[in-house]
Each structure stands twice: as C-alpha cells, then as structure tokens.
PDB file of C-alpha atoms in Angstrom:
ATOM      1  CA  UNK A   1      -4.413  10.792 -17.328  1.00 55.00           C
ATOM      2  CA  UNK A   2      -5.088  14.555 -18.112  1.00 60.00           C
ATOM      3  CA  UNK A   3      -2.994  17.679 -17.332  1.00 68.00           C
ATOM      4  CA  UNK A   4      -5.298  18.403 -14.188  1.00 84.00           C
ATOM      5  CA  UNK A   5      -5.120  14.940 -12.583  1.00 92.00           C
ATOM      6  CA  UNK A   6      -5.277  14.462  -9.339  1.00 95.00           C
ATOM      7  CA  UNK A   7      -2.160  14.210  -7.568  1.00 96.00           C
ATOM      8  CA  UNK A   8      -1.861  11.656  -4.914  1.00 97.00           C
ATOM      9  CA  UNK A   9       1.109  10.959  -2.212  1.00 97.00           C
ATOM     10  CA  UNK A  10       0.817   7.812  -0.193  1.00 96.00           C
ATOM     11  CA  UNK A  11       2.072   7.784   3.312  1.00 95.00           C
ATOM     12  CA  UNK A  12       2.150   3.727   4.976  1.00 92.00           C
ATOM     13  CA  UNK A  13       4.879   1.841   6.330  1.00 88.00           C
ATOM     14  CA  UNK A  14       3.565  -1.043   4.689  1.00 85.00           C
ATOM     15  CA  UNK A  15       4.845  -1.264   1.218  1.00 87.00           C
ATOM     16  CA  UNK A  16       2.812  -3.814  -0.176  1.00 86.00           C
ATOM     17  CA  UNK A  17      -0.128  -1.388   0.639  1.00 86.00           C
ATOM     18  CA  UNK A  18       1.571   1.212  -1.343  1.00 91.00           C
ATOM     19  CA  UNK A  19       2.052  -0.731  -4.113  1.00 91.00           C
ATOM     20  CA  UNK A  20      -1.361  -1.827  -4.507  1.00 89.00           C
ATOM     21  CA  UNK A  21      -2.308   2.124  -3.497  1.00 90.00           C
ATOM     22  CA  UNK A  22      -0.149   2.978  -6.214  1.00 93.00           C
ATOM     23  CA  UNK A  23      -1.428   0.797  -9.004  1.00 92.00           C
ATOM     24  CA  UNK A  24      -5.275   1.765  -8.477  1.00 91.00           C
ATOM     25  CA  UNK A  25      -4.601   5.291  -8.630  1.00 94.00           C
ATOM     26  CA  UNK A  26      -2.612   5.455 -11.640  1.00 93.00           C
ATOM     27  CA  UNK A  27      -4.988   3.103 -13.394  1.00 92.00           C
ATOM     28  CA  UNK A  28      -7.825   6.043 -12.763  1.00 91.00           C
ATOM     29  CA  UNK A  29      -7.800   8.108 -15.555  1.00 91.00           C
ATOM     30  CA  UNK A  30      -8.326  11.135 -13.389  1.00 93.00           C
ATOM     31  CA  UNK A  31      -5.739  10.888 -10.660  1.00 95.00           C
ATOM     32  CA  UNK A  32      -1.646   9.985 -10.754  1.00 95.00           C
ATOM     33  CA  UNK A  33       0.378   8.924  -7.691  1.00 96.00           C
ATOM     34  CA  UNK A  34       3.644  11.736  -7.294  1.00 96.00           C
ATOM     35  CA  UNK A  35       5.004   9.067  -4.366  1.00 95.00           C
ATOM     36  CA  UNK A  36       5.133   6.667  -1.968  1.00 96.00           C
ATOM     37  CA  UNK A  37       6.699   7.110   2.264  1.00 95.00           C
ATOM     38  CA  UNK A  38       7.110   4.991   4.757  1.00 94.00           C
ATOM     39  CA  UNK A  39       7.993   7.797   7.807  1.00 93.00           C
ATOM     40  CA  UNK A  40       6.313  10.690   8.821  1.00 93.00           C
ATOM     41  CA  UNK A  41       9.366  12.790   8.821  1.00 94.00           C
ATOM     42  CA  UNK A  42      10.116  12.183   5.586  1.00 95.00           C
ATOM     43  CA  UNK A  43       6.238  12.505   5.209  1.00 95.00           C
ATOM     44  CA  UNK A  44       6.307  16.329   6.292  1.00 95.00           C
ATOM     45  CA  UNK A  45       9.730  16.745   3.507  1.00 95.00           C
ATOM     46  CA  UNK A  46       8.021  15.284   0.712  1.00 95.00           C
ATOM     47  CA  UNK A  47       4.495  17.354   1.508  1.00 95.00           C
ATOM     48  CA  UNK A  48       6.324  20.701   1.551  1.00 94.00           C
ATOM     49  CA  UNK A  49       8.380  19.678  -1.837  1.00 95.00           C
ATOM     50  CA  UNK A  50       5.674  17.768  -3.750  1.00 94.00           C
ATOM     51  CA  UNK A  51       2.904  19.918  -2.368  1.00 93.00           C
ATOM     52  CA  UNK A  52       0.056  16.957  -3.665  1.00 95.00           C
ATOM     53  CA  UNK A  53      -3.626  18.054  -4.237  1.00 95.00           C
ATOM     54  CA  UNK A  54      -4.451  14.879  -1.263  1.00 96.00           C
ATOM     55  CA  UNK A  55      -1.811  12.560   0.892  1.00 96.00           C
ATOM     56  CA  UNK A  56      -2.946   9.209   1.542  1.00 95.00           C
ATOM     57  CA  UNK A  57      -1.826   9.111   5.567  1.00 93.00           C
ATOM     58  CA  UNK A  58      -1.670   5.963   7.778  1.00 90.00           C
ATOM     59  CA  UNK A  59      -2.010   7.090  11.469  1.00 86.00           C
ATOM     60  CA  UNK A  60       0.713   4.597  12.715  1.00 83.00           C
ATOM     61  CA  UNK A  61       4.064   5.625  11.453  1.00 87.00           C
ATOM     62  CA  UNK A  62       7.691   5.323  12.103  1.00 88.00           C
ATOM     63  CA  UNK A  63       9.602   8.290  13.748  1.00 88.00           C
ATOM     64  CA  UNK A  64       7.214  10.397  14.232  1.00 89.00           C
ATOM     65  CA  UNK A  65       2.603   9.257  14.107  1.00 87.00           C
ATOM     66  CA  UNK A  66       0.378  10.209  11.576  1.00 88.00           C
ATOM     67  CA  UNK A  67      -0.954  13.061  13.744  1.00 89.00           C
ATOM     68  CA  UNK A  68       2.569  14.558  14.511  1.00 91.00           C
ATOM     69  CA  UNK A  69       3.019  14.607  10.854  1.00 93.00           C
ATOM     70  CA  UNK A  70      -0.719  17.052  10.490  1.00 93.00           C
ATOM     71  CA  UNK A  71       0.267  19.132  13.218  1.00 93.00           C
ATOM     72  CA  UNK A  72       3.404  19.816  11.655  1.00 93.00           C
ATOM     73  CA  UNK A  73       0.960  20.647   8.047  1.00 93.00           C
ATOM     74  CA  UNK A  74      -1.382  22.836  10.089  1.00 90.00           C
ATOM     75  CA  UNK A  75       1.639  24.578  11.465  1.00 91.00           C
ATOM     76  CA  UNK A  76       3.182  25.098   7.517  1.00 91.00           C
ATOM     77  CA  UNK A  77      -0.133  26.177   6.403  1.00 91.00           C
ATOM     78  CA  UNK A  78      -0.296  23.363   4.279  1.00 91.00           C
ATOM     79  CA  UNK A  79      -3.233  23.442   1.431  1.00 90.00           C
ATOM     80  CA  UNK A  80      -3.255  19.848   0.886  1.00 94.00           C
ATOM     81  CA  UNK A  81      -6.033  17.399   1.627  1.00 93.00           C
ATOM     82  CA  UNK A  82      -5.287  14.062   3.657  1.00 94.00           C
ATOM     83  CA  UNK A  83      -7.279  10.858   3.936  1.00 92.00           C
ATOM     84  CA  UNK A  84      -6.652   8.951   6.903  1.00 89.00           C
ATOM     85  CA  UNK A  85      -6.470   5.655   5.832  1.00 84.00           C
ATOM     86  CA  UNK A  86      -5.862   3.828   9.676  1.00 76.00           C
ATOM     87  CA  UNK A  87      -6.461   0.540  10.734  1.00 68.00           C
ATOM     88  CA  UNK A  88      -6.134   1.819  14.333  1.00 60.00           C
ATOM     89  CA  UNK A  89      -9.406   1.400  16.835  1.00 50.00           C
ATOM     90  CA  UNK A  90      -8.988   4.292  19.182  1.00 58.00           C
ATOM     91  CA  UNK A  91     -11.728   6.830  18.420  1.00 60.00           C
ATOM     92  CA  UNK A  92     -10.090   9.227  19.988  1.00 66.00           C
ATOM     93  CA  UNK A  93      -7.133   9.181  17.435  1.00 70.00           C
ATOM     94  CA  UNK A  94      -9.414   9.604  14.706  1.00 70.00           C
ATOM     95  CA  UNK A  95     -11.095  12.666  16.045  1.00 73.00           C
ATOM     96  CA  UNK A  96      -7.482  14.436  17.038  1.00 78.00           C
ATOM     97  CA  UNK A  97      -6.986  13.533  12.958  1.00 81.00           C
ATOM     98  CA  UNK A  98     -10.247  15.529  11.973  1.00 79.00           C
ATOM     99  CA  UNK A  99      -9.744  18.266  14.130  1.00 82.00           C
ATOM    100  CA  UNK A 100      -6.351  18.666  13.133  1.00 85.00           C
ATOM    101  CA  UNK A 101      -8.088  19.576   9.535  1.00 85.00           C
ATOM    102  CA  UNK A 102      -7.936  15.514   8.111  1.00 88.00           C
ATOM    103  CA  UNK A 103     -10.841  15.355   5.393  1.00 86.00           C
ATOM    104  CA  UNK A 104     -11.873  12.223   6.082  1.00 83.00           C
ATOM    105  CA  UNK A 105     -10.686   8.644   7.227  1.00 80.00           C
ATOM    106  CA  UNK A 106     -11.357   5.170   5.756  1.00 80.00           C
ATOM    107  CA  UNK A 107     -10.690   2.149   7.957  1.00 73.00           C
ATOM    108  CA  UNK A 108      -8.597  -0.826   7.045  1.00 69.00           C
ATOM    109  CA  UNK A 109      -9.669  -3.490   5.407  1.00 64.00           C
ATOM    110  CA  UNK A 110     -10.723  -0.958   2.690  1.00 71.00           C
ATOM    111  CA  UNK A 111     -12.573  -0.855  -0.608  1.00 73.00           C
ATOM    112  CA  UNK A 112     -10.349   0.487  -3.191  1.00 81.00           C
ATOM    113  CA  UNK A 113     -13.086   2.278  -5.277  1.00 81.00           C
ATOM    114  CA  UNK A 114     -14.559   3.962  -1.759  1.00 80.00           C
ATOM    115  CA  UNK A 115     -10.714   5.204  -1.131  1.00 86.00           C
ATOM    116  CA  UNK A 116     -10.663   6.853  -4.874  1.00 89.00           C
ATOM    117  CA  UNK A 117     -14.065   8.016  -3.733  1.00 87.00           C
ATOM    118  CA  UNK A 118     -13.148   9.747  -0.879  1.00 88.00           C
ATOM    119  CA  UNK A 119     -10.011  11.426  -2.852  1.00 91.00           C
ATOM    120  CA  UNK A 120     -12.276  12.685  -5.392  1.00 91.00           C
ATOM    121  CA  UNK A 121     -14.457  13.930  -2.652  1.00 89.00           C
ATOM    122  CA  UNK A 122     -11.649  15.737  -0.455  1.00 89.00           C
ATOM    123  CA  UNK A 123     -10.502  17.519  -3.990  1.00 89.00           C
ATOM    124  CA  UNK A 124     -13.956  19.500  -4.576  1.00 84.00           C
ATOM    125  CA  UNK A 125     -14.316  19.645  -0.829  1.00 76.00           C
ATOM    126  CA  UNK A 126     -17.386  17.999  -0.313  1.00 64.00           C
ATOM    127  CA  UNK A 127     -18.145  15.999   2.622  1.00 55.00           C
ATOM    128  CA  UNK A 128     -17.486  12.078   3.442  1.00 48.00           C
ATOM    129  CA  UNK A 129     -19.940  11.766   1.003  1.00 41.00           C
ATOM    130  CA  UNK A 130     -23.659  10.813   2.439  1.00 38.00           C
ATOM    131  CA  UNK A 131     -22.577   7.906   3.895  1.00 41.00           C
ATOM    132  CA  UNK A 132     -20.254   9.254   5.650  1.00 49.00           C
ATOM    133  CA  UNK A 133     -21.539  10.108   9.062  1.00 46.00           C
ATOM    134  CA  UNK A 134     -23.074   6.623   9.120  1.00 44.00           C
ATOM    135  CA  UNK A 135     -19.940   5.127   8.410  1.00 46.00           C
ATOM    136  CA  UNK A 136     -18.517   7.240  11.496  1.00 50.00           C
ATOM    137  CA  UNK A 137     -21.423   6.161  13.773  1.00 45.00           C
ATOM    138  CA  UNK A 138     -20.759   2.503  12.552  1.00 53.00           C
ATOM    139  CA  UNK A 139     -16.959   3.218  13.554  1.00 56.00           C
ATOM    140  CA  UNK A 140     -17.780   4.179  17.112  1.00 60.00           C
ATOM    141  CA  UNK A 141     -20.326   1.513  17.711  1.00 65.00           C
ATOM    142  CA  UNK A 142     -17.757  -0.793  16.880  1.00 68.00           C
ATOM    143  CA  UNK A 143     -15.171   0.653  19.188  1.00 70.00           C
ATOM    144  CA  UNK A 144     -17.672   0.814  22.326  1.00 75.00           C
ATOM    145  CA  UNK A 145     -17.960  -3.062  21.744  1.00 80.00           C
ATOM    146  CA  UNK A 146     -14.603  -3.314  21.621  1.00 83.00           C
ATOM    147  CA  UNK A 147     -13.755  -1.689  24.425  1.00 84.00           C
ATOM    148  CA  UNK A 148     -16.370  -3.345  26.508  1.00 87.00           C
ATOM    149  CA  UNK A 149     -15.089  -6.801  25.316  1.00 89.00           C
ATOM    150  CA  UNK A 150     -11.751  -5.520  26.340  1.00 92.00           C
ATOM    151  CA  UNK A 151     -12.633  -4.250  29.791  1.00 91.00           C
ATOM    152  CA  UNK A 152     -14.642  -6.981  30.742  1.00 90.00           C
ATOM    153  CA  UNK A 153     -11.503  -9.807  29.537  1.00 89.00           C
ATOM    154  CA  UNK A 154      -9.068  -7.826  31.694  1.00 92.00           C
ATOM    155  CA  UNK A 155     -11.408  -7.905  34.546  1.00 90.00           C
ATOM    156  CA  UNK A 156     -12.031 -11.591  34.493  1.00 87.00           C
ATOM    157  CA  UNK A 157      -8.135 -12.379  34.604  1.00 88.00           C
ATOM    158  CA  UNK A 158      -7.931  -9.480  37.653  1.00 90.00           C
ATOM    159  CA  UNK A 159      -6.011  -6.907  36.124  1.00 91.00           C
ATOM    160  CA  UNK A 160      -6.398  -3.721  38.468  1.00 92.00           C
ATOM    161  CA  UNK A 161      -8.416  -1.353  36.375  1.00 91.00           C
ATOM    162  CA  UNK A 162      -6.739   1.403  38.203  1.00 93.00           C
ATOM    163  CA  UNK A 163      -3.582   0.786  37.057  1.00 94.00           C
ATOM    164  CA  UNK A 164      -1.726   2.324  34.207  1.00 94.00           C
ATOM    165  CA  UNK A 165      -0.793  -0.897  32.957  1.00 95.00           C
ATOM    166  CA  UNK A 166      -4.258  -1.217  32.085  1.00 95.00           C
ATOM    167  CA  UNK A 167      -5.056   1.315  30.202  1.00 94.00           C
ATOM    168  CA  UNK A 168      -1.799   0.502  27.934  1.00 95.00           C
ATOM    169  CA  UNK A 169      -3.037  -2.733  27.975  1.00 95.00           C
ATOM    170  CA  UNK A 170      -6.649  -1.623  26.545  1.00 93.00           C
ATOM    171  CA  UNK A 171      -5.092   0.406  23.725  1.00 90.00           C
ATOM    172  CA  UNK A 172      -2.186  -2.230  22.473  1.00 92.00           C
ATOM    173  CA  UNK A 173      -5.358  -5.287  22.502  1.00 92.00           C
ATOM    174  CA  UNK A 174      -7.419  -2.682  20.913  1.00 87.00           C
ATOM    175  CA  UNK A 175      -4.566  -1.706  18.332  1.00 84.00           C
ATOM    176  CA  UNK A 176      -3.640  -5.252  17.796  1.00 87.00           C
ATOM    177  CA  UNK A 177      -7.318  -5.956  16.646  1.00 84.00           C
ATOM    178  CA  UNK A 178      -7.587  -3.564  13.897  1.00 73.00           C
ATOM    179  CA  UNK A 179      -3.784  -4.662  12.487  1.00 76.00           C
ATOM    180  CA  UNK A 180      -2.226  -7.897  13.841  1.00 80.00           C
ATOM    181  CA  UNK A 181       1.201  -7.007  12.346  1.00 79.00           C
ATOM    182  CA  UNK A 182       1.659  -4.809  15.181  1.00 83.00           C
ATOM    183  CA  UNK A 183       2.564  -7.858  16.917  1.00 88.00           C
ATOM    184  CA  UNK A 184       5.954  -7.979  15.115  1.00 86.00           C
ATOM    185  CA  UNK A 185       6.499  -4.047  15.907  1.00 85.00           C
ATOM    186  CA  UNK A 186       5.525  -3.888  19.611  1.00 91.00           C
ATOM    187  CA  UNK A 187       8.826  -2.150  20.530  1.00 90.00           C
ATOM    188  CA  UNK A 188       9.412  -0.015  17.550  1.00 85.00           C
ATOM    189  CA  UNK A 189       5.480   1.186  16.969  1.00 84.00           C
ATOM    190  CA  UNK A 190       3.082  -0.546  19.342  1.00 88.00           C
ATOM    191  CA  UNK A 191       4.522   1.340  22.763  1.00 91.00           C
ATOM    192  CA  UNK A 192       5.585   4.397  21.116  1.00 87.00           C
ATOM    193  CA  UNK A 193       2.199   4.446  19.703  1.00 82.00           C
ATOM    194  CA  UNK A 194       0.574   4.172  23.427  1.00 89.00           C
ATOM    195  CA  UNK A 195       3.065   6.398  24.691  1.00 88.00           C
ATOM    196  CA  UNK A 196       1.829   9.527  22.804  1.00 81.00           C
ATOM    197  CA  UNK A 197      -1.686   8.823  23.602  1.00 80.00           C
ATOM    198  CA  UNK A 198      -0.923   8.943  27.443  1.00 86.00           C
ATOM    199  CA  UNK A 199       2.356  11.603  27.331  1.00 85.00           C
ATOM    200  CA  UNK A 200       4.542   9.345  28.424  1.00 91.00           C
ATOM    201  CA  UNK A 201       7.426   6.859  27.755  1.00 93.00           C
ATOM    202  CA  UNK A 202       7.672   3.793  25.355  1.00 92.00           C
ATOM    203  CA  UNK A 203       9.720   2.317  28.161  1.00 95.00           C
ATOM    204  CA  UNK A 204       7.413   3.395  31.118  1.00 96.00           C
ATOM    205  CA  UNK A 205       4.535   1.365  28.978  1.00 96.00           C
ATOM    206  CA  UNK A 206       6.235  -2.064  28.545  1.00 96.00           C
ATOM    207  CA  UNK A 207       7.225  -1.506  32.775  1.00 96.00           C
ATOM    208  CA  UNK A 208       3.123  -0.490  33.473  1.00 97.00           C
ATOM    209  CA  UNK A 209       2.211  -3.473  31.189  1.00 96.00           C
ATOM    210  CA  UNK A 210       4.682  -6.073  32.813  1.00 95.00           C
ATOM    211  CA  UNK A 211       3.615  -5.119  35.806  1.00 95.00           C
ATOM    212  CA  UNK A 212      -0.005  -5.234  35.628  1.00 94.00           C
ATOM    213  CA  UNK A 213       0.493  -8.940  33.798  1.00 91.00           C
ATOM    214  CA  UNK A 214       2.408  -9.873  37.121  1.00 90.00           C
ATOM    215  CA  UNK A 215      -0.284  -8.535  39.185  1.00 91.00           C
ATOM    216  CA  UNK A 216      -3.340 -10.497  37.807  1.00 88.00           C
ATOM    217  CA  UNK A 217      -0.878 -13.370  37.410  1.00 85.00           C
ATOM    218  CA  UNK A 218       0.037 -13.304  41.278  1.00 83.00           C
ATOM    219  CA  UNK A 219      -3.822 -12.372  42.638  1.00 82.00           C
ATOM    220  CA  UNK A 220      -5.935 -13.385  39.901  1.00 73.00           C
ATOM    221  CA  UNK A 221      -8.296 -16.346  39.253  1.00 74.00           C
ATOM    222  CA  UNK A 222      -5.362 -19.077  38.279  1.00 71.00           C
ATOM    223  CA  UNK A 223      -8.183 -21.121  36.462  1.00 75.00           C
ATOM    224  CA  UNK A 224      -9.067 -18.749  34.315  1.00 79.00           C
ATOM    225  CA  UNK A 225      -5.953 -17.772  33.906  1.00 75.00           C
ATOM    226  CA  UNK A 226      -3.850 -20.854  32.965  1.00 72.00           C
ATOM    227  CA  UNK A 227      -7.295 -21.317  30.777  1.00 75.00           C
ATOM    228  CA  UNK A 228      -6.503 -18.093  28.742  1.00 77.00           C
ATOM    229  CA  UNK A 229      -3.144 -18.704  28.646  1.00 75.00           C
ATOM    230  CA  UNK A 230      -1.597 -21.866  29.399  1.00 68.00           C
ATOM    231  CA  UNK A 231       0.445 -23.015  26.346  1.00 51.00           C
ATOM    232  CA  UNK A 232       1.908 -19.264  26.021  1.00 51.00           C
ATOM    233  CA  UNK A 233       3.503 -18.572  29.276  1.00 52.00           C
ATOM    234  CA  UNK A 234       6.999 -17.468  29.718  1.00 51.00           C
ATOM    235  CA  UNK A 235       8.609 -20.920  30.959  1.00 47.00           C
ATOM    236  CA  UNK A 236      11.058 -18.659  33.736  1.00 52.00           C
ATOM    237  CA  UNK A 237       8.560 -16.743  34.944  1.00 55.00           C
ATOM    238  CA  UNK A 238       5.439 -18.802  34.808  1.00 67.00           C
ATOM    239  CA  UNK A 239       3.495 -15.581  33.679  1.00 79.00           C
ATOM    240  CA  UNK A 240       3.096 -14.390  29.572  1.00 83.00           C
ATOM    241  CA  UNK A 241       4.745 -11.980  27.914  1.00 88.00           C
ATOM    242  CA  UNK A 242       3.709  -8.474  27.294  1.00 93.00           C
ATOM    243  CA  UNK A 243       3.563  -9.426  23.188  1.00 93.00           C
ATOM    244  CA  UNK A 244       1.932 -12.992  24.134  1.00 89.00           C
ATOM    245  CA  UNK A 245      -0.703 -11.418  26.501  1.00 91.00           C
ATOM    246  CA  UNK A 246      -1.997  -8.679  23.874  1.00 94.00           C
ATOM    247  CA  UNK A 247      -1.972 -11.249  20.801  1.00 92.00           C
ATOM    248  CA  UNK A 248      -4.097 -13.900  22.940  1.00 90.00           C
ATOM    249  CA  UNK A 249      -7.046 -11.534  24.209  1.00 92.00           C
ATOM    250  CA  UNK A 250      -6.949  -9.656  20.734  1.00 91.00           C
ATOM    251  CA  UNK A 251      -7.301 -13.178  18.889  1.00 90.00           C
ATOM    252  CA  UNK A 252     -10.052 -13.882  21.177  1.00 88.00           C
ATOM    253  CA  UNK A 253     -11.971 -10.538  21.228  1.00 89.00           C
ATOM    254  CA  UNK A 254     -11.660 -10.583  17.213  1.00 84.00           C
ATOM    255  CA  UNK A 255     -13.077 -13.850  17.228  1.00 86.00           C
ATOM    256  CA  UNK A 256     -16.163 -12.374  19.445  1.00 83.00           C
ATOM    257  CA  UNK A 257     -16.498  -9.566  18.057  1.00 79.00           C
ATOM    258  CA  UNK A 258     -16.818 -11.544  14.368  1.00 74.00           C
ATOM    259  CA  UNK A 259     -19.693 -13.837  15.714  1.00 73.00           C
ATOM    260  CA  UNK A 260     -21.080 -10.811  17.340  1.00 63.00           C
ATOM    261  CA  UNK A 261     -20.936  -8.897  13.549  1.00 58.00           C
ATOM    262  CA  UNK A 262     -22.043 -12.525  12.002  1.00 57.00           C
ATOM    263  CA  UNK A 263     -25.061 -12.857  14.122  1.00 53.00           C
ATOM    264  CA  UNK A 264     -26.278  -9.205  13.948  1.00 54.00           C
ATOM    265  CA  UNK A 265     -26.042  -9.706   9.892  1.00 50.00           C
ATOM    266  CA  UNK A 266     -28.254 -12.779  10.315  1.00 49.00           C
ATOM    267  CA  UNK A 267     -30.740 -10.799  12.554  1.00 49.00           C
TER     268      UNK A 267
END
C-alpha cells in the first residue's frame, strides 16, 4: 500500500459482505479500507469524520436507506465518491442514487475485480467504464421482465391492480428477488423500504398488503390459488401470509426468470 492509496469505507448491513469487501481491498496494493457500517446514520457520522476518497453504499439500510444517507452528503457538500453496490431491482431507486451524484452502481451478485474497477474509476472520475451503459441497459431489461413476470402472477391469482396493496406487493416480490434475506427482515427493512418509495407508512404497507392477499383469496381463481399456495397457508385464516405470499411468487419468478436467462444464453 502507498501513501496515496485509495481510501475505501464500506457501508452494508451484511457483515459477511464487509468482511470479504474488506479483505479484497486491502489485498490491492493501491487502495486500503478506513471502515466498515452497518446503518446509514452512522454512515453520514463516519463520512463527515473519515472523509474517504469513495464509500462502498448498499441502498437497503437500517435507520435510515442508502439514498437518505446521499441526500444528507449532497446537503454537507460532501467530496466523496460512492458506489452503489445494491442488490435491489427497482430502477427507479437506482436512478434517484445517480441523480443524487452516486458514481456508479454494481449489482449483487458481484465480481470483486469489476467492484475495485469501478473504485478506481470513480477516483479519476471517469465514467462506468465502457461497459457501463450496457451494463445499465442490461439492468433495465432485466427489471421490465421482472416486472412483467410480476404483474402478470398477481393478475392470475386476482389481485386488484388498482389497489395499493399491489403495488407494495410488486416492489417487496421484486426486492425479494434480487436478495432473499429480506425475507427474514420484512418488518425491520422490507416495509420500511416500500414505505419510502410510496411516502407512506411501514404499517399502512403490511395493512395494503394483507388486504389485497384477502381480496384475491376471497374473489380469486381458488384453483390457481390453492395451486400457488397450498402447503403455505395460514392454518386460521385459510389465506398466506404477507412474508409467505412474497417468498412463493419471488421463488417462482426467479426460477422463470433463470430459464428465461438460460435459454437466451443458449440462443
């Protein structure tokens, strides 16, 4: 490591990820990690104190979001780079990021040697690097599949599309694809998550969900429902739960989506 290395703060709530972070970037002889975070308010502390050449910034955060924590950097003037690293699928999110003056993002599962790339990159200011914009198209193709695999399962159990359940519904299946351990978070992350998108409550987005799950489970197709979902029901209420409905249709859209991926590599 040299005097001018590159100094690197990593911001996940998943430690193992930092760990492994940590350990490739102090192995390159060019760069040195100055920290690890789990929470975006100690995020925004540790920026202003350590005041690293690029942060390392997972969208999905505890206490306050990734994007909460660059609003607060735009608003302190704050000269240092960030690199979204985000296994979340809502194009939207990523664009608030890179308007909100976010160098770049890289999309979990990652290669390490692209991430150090993409550091290196956001240091002497260049661009995503050439493959950059095709790695954003590739990024939105995959999210308008997504979304149509999404909208199209909903429909088929009869899930009003009008309702706001549905839309919360849309972004926790679409969440829960990118990173399953959401699953184990839903109360603390997943809803808050959804919340902020839509300006609302984390409460107000389990009630829309619930209800829209009740709805389809009262009017929709019971073969096709029972089909989707019969050995995951909630035994008192004959209907799944919030948690159980998302983790079902995400396993089954990732499982599409992967044949879908396979069979386009074979073409």
């Amino acid at each position: 490591m040299t005097d001018d290395a590159i100094r690197v703060l990593i911001v996940d709530d998943n430690k193992e990820i930092c760990t492994f972070l940590k350990a490739w970037i102090n192995k390159a002889p060019d760069m040195v990690c100055v920290g690890t975070v789990h929470d975006g308010l100690t995020a925004v502390k540790k920026v202003v104190e350590l005041k690293p050449d690029v942060v390392i910034l997972d969208l999905v955060l505890p206490h306050i979001d990734g994007l909460a924590v660059l609003e607060e950097m735009e608003r302190q003037r704050i000269t240092s780079k960030f690199v979204i690293l985000t296994a979340l699928g809502g194009e939207d999110l990523v664009e608030r990021a890179l308007d909100l003056g976010a160098h770049c993002f890289v999309t979990k599962p990652f290669e390490p040697s692209l991430l150090l790339q993409r550091i290196r990159e956001a240091v002497r200011g260049d661009s995503a690097g050439e493959g950059g914009p095709e790695i954003r198209c590739s990024f939105r193709q995959r999210q308008a599949v997504i979304e149509e695999l999404i909208a199209r399962r909903l429909t088929e159990l009869g899930v009003p599309a009008h309702y706001k359940g549905y839309r919360y519904l849309k972004d926790g299946i679409s969440l829960v694809i990118e990173d399953a351990e959401l699953l184990s978070r839903v109360t603390k992350v997943l809803y808050p998550v959804i919340a902020k998108r839509h300006r609302t409550s984390p409460e107000k987005v389990e009630r829309a969900m619930r209800h829209a799950i009740e709805t389809a489970w009262s009017r929709g197709d019971v073969e096709v429902l029972h089909r989707t979902f019969g050995y995951s029901v909630d035994a008192n209420r004959g209907r799944p739960t919030n948690s159980s409905f998302i983790a079902k249709l995400a396993d089954q859209i990732r499982l599409e989506l992967k044949t879908k991926e396979d069979l386009s590599q074979l073409g």
